[in-house]
mmCIF file with all atom_site columns, C-alpha atoms in Angstrom:
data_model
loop_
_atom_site.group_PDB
_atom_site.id
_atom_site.type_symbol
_atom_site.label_atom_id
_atom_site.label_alt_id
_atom_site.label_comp_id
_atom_site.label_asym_id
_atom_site.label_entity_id
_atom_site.label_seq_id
_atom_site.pdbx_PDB_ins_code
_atom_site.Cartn_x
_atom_site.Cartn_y
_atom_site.Cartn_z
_atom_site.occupancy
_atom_site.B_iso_or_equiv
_atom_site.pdbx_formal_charge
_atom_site.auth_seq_id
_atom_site.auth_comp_id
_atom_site.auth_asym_id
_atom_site.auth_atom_id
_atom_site.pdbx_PDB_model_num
ATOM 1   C CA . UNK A 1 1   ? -14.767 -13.779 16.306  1.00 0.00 ? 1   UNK A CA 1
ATOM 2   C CA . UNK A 1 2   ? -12.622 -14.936 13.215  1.00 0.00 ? 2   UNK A CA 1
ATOM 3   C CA . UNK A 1 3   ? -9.196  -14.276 13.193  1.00 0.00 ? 3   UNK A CA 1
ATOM 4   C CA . UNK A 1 4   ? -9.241  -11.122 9.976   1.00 0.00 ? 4   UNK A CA 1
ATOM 5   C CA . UNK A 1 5   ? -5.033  -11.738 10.002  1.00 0.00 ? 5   UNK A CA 1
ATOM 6   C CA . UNK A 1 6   ? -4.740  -15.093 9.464   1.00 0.00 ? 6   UNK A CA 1
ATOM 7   C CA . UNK A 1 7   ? -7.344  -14.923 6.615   1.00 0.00 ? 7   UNK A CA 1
ATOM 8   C CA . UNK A 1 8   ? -5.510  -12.347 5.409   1.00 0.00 ? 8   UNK A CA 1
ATOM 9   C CA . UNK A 1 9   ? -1.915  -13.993 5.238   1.00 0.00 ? 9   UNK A CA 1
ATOM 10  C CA . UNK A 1 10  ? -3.833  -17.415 3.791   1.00 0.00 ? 10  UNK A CA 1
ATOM 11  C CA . UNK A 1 11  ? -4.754  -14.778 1.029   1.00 0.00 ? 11  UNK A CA 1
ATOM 12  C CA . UNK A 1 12  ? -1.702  -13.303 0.331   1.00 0.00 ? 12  UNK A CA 1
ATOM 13  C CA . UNK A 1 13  ? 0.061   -16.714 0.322   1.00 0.00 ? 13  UNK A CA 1
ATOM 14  C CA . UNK A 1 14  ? -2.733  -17.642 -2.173  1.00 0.00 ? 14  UNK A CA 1
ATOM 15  C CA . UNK A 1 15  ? -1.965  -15.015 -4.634  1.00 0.00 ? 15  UNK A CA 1
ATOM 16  C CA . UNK A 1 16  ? 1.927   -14.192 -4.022  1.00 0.00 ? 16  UNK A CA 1
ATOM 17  C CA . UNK A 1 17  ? 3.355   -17.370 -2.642  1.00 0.00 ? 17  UNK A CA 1
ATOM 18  C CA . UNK A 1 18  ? 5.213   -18.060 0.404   1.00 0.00 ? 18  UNK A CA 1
ATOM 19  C CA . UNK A 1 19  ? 7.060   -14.997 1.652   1.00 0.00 ? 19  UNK A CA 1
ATOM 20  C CA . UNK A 1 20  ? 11.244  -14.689 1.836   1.00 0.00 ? 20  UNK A CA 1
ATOM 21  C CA . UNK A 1 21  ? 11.281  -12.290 4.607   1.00 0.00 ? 21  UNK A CA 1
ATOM 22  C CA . UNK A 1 22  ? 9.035   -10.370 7.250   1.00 0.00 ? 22  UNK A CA 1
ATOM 23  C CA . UNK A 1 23  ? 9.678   -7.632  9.826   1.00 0.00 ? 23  UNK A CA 1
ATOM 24  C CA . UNK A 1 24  ? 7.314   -6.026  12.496  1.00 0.00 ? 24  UNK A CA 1
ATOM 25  C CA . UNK A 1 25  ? 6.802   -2.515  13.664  1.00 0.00 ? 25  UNK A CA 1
ATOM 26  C CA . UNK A 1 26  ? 4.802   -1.466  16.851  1.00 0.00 ? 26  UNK A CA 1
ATOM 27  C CA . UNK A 1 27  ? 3.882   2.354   17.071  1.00 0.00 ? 27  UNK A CA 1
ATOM 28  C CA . UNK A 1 28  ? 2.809   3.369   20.584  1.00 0.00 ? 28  UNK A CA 1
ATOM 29  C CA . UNK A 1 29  ? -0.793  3.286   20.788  1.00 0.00 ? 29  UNK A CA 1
ATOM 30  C CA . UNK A 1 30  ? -1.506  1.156   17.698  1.00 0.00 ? 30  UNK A CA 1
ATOM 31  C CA . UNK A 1 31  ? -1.540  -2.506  17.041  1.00 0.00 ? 31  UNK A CA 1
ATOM 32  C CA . UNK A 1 32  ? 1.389   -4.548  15.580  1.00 0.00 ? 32  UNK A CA 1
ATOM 33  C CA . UNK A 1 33  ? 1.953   -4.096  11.334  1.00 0.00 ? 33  UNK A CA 1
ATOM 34  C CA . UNK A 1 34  ? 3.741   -6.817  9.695   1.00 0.00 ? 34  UNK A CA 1
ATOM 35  C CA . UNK A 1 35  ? 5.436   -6.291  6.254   1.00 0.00 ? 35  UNK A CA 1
ATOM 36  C CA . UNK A 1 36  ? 5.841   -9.052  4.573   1.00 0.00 ? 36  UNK A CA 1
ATOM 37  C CA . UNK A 1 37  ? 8.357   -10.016 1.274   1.00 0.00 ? 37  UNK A CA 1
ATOM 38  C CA . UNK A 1 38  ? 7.305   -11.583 -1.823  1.00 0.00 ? 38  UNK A CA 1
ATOM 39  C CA . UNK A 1 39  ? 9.677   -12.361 -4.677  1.00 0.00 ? 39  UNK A CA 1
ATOM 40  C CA . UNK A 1 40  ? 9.053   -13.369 -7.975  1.00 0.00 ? 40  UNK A CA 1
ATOM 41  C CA . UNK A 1 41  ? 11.363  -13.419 -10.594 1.00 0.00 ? 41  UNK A CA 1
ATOM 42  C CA . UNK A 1 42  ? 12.991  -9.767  -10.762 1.00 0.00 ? 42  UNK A CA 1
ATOM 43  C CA . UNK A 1 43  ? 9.861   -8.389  -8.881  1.00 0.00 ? 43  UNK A CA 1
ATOM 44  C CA . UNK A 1 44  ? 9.722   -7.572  -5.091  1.00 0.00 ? 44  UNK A CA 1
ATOM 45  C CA . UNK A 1 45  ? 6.138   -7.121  -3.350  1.00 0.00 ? 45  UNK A CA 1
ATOM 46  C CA . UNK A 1 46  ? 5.973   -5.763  -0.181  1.00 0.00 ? 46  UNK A CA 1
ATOM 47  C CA . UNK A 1 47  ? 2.287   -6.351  1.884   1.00 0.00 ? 47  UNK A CA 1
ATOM 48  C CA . UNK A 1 48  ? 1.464   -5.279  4.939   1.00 0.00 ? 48  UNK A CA 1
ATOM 49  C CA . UNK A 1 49  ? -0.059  -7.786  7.604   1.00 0.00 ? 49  UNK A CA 1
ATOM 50  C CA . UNK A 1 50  ? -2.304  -5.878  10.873  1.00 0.00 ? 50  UNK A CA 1
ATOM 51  C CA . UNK A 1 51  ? -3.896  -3.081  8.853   1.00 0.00 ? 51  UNK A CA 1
ATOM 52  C CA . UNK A 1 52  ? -7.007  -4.609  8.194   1.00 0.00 ? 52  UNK A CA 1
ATOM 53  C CA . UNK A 1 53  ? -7.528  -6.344  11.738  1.00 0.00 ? 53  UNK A CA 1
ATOM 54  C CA . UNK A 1 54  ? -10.080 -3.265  12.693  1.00 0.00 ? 54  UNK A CA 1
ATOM 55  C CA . UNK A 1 55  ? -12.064 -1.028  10.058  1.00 0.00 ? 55  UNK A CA 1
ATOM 56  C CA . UNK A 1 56  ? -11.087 2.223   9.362   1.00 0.00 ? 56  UNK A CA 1
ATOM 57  C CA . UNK A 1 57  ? -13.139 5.309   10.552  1.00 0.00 ? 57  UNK A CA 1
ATOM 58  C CA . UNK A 1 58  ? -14.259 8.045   9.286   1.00 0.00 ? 58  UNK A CA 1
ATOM 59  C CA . UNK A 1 59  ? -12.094 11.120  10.805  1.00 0.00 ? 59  UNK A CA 1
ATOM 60  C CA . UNK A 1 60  ? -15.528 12.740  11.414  1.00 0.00 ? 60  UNK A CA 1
ATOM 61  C CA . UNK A 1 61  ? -17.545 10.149  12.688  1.00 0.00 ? 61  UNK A CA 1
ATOM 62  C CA . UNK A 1 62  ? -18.834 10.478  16.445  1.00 0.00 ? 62  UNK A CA 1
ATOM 63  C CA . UNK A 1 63  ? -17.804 6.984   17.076  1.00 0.00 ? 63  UNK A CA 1
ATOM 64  C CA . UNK A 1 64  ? -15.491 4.358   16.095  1.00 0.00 ? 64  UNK A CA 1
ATOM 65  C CA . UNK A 1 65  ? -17.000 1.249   15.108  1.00 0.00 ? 65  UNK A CA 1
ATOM 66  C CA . UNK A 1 66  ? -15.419 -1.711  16.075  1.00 0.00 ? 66  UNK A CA 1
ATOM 67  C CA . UNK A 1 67  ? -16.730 -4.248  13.831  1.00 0.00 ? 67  UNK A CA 1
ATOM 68  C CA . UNK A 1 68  ? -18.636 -2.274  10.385  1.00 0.00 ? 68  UNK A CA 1
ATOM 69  C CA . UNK A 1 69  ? -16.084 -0.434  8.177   1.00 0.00 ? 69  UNK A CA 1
ATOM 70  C CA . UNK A 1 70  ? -13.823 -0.603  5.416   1.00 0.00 ? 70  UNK A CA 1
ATOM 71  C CA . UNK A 1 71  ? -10.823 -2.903  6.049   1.00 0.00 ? 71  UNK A CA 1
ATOM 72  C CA . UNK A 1 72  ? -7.536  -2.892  3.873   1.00 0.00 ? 72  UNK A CA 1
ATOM 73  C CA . UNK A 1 73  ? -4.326  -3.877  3.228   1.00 0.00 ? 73  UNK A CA 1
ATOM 74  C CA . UNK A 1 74  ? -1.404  -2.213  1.264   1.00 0.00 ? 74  UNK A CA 1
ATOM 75  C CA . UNK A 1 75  ? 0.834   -3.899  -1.886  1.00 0.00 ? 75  UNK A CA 1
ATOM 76  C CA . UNK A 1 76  ? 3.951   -2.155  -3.345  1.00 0.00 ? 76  UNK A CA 1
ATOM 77  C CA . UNK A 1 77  ? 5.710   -4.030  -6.202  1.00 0.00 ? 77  UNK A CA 1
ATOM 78  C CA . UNK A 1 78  ? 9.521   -2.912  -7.279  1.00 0.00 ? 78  UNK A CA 1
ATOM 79  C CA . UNK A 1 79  ? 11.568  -4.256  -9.629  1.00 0.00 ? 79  UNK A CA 1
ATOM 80  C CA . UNK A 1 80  ? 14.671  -5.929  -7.488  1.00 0.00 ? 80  UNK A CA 1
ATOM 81  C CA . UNK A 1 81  ? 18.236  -5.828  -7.497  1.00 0.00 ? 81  UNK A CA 1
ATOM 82  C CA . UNK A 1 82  ? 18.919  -2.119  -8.270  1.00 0.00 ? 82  UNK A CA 1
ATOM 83  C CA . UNK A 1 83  ? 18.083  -0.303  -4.853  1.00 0.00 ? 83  UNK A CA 1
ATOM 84  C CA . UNK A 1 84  ? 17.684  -1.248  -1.273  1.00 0.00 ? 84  UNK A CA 1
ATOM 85  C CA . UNK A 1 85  ? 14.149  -1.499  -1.304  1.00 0.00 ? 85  UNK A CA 1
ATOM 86  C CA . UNK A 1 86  ? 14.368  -3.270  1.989   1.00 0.00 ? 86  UNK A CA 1
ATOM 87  C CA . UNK A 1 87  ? 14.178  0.214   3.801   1.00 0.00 ? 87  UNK A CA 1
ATOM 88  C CA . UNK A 1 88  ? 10.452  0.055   2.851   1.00 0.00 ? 88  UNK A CA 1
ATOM 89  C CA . UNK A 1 89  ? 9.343   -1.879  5.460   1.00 0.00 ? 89  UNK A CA 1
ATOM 90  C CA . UNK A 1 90  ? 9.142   0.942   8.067   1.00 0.00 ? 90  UNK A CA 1
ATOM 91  C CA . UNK A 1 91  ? 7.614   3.623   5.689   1.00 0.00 ? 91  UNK A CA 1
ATOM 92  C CA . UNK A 1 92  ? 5.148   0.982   4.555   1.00 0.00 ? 92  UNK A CA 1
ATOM 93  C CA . UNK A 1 93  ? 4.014   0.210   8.183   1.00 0.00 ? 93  UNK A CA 1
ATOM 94  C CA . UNK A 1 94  ? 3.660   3.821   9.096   1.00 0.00 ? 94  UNK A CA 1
ATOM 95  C CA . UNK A 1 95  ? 1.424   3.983   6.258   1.00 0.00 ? 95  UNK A CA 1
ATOM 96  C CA . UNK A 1 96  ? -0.513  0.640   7.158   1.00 0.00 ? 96  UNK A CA 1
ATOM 97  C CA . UNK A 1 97  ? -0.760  2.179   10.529  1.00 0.00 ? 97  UNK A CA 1
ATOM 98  C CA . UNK A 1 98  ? -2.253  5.926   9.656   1.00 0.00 ? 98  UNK A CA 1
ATOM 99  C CA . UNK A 1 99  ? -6.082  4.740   9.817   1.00 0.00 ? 99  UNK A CA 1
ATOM 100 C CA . UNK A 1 100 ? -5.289  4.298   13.936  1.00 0.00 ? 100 UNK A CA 1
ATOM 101 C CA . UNK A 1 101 ? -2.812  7.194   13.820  1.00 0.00 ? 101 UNK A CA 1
ATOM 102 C CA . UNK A 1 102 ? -4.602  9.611   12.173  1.00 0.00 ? 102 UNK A CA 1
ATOM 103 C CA . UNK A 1 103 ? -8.255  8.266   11.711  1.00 0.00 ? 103 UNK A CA 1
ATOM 104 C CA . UNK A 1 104 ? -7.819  8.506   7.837   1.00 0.00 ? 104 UNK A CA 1
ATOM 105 C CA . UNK A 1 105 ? -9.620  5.975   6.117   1.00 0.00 ? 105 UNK A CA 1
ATOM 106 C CA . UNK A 1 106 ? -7.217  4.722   3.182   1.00 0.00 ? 106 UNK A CA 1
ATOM 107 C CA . UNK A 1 107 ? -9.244  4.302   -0.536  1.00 0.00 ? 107 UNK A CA 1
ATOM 108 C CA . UNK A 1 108 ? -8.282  4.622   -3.936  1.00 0.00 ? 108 UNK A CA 1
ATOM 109 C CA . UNK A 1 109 ? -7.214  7.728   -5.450  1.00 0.00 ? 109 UNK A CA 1
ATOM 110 C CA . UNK A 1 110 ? -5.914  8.637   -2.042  1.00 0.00 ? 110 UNK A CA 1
ATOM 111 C CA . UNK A 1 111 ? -2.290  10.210  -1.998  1.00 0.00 ? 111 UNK A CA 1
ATOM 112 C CA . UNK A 1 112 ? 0.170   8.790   1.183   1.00 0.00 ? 112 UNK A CA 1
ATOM 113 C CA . UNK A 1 113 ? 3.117   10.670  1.613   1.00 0.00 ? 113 UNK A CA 1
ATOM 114 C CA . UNK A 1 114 ? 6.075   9.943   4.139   1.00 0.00 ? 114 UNK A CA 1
ATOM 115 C CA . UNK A 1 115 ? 8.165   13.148  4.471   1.00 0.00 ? 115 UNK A CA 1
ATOM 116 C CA . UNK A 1 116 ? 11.243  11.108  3.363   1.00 0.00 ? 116 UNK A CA 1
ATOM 117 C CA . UNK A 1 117 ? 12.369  8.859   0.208   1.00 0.00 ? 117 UNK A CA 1
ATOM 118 C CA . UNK A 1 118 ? 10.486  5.305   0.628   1.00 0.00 ? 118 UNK A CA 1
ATOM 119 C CA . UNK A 1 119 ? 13.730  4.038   0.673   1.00 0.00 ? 119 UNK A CA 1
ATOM 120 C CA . UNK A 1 120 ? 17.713  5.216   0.459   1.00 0.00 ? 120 UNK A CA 1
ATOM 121 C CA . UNK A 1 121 ? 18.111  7.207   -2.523  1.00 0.00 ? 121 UNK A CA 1
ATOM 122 C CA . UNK A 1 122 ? 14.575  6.909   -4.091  1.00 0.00 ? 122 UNK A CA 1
ATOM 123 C CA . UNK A 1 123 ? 13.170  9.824   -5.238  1.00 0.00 ? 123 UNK A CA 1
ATOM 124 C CA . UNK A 1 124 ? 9.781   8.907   -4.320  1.00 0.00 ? 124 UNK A CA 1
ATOM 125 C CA . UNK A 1 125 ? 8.403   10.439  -1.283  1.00 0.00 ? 125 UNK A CA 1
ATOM 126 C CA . UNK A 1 126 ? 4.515   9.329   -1.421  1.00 0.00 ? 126 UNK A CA 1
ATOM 127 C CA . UNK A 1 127 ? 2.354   7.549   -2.991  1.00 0.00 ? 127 UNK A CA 1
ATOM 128 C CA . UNK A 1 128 ? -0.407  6.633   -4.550  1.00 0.00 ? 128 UNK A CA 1
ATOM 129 C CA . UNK A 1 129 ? -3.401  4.605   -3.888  1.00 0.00 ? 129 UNK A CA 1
ATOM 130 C CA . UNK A 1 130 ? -4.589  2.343   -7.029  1.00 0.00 ? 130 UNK A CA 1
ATOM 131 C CA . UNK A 1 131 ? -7.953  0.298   -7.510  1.00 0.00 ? 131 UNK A CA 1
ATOM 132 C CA . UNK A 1 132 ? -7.738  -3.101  -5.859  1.00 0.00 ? 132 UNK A CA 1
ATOM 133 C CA . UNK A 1 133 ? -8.363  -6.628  -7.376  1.00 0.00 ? 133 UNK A CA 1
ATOM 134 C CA . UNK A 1 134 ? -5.872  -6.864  -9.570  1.00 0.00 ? 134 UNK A CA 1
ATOM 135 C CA . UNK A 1 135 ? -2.908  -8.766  -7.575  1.00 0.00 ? 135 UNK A CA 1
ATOM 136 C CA . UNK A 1 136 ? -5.047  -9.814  -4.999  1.00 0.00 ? 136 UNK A CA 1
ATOM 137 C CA . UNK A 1 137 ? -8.926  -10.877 -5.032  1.00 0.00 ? 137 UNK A CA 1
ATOM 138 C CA . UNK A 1 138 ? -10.719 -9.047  -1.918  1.00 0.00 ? 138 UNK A CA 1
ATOM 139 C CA . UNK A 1 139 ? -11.057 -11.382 0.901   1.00 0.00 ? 139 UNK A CA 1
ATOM 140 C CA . UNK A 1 140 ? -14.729 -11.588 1.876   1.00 0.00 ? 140 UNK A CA 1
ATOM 141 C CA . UNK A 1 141 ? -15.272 -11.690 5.426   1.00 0.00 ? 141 UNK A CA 1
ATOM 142 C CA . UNK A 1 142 ? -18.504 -13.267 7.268   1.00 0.00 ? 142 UNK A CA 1
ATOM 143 C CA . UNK A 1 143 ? -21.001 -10.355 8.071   1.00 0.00 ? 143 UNK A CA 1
ATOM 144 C CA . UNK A 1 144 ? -21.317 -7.639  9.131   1.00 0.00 ? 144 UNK A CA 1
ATOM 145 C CA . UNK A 1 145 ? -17.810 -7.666  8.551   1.00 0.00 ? 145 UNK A CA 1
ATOM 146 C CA . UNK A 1 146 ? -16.551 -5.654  5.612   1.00 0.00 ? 146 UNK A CA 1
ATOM 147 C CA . UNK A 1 147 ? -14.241 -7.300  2.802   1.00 0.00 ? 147 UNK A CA 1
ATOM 148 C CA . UNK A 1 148 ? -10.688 -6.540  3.241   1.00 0.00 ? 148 UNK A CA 1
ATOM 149 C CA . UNK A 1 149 ? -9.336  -5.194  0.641   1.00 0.00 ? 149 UNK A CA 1
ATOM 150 C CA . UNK A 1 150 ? -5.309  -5.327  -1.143  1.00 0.00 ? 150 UNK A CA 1
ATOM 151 C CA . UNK A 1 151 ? -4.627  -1.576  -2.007  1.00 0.00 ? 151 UNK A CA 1
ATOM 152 C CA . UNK A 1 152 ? -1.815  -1.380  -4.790  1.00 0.00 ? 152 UNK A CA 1
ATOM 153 C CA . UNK A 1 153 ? 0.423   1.828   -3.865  1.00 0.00 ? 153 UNK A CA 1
ATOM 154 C CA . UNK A 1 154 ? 2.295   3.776   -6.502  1.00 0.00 ? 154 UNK A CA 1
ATOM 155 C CA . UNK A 1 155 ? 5.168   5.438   -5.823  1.00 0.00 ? 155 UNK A CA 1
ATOM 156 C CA . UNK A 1 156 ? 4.788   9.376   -6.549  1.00 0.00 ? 156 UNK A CA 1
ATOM 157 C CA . UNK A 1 157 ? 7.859   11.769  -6.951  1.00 0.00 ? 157 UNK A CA 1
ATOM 158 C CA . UNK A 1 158 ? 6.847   15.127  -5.429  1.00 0.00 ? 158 UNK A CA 1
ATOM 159 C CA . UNK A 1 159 ? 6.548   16.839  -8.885  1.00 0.00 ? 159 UNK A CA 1
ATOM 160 C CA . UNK A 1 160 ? 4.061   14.047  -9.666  1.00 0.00 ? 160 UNK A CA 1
ATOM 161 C CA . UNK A 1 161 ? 1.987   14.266  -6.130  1.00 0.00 ? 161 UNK A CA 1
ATOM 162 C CA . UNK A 1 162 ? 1.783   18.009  -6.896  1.00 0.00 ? 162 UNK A CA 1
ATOM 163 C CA . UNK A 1 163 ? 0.780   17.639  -9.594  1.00 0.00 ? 163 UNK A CA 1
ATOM 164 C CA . UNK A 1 164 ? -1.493  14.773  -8.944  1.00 0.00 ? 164 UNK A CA 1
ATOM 165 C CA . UNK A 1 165 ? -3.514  17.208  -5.963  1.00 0.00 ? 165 UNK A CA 1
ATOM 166 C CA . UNK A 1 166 ? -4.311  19.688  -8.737  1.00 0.00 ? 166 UNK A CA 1
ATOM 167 C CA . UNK A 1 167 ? -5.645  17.099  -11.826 1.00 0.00 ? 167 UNK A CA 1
ATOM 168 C CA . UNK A 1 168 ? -6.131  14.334  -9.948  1.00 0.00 ? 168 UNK A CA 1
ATOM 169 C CA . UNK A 1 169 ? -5.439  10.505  -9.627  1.00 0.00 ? 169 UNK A CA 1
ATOM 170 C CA . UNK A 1 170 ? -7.219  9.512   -12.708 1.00 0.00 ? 170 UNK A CA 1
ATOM 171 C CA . UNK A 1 171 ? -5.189  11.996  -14.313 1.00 0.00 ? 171 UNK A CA 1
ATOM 172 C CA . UNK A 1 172 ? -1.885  11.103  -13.346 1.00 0.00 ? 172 UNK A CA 1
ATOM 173 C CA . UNK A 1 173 ? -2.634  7.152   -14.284 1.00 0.00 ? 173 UNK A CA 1
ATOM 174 C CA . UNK A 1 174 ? -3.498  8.218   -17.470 1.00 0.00 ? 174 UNK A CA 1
ATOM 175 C CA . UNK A 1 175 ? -0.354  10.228  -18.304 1.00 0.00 ? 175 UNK A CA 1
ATOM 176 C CA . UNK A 1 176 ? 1.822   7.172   -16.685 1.00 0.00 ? 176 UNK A CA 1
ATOM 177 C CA . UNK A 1 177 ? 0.127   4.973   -19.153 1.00 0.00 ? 177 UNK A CA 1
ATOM 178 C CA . UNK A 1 178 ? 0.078   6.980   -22.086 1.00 0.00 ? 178 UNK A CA 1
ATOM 179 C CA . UNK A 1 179 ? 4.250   7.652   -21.300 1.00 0.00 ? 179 UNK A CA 1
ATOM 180 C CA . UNK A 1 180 ? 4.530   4.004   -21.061 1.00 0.00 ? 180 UNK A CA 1
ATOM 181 C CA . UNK A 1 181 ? 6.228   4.470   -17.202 1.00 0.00 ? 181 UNK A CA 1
ATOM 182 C CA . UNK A 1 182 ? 7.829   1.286   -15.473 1.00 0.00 ? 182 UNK A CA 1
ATOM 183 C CA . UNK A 1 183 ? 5.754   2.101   -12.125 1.00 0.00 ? 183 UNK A CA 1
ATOM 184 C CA . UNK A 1 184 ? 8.118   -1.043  -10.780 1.00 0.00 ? 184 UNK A CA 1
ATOM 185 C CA . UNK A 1 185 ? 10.908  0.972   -11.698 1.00 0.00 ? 185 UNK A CA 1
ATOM 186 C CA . UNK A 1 186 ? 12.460  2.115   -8.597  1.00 0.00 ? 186 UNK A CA 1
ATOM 187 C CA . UNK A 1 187 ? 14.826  4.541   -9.908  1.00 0.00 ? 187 UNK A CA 1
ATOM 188 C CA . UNK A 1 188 ? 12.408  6.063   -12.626 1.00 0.00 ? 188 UNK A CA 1
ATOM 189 C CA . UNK A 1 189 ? 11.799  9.448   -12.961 1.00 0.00 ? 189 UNK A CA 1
ATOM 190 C CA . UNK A 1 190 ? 9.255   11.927  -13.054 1.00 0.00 ? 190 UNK A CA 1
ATOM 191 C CA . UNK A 1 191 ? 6.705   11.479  -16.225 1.00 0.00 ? 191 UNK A CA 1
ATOM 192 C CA . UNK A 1 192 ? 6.618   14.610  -18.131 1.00 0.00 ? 192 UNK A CA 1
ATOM 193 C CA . UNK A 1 193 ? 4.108   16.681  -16.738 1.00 0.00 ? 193 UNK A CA 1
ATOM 194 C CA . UNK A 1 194 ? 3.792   19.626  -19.248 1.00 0.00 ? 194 UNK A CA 1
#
């Protein structure tokens, strides 16, 4: 069987360069998450590492599959050197781990929340789940394996994930973009939602 992780950290290396830092969390009952650092000029991206070594299932299917299924990865970029973003790393496993946790499969459009700021101070609590391919080209795997796929997350204020439930993701990128908001910004506020 080929080994999905070290594909997937040949990938990211690839696209984001050799990482500055990496930490690993273990939940009980789920496999091991790695989040790894990327820096690039004033930009930090955070990845996670573990996520896609099984597909994700669908909450109401009979039976996992153990080979067939989506497979993913997750991507948050911040602008460095005004917050402790480093705090990230555990909220950002937790969410790499959900799909074994809670048997959610992770896709675009999809909101992710935490219960707590990302990170000290942030006033970002969730996020959300953008289109992949941008950052990161989706690594094809030999079949019947799925591709694995690099998820860009978006960090969501609550007034925005609100907000967001009731209009939509598409909505809510659109209003970022016509605002012109720094989504890198990890201090920003709220877009005007009126």
């Amino acid at each position: 069987m080929v080994d999905v992780l070290a594909l997937v950290e040949a990938r990211l290396r690839t696209a984001l360069g050799e990482p500055d830092a990496r930490a690993a969390v273990t939940f009980l009952g789920t496999d091991r998450v790695e989040v790894l650092r990327f820096h690039e000029a004033d930009i930090l991206r955070y990845a996670t590492l573990g996520m896609s070594a099984r597909p994700m299932t669908d909450p109401g299917a009979m039976l996992a599959d153990s080979v067939e299924g989506p497979r993913a990865e997750l991507v948050l970029s911040v602008r460095g050197g005004t917050a402790d973003t480093d705090e990230l790393l555990r909220p950002l496993a937790v969410l790499a781990a959900s799909p074994q946790v809670e048997g959610v499969v992770v896709a675009p459009g999809a909101s992710l929340d935490v219960g707590e700021p990302l990170w000290p101070g942030a006033p970002f609590t969730s996020v959300l789940v953008a289109e992949p391919g941008g950052l990161v080209e989706d690594l094809d795997l030999d079949e019947p394996l799925d591709p694995v796929r690099f998820l860009p997350l978006l960090p969501m204020t609550p007034n925005e994930a609100a907000w967001k439930r009731v209009h939509g993701a598409q909505a809510l990128q659109e209003r970022w973009l016509t605002s012109g908001t720094d989504l890198r910004d990890p201090s920003r506020r709220s877009v005007r939602l009126d």
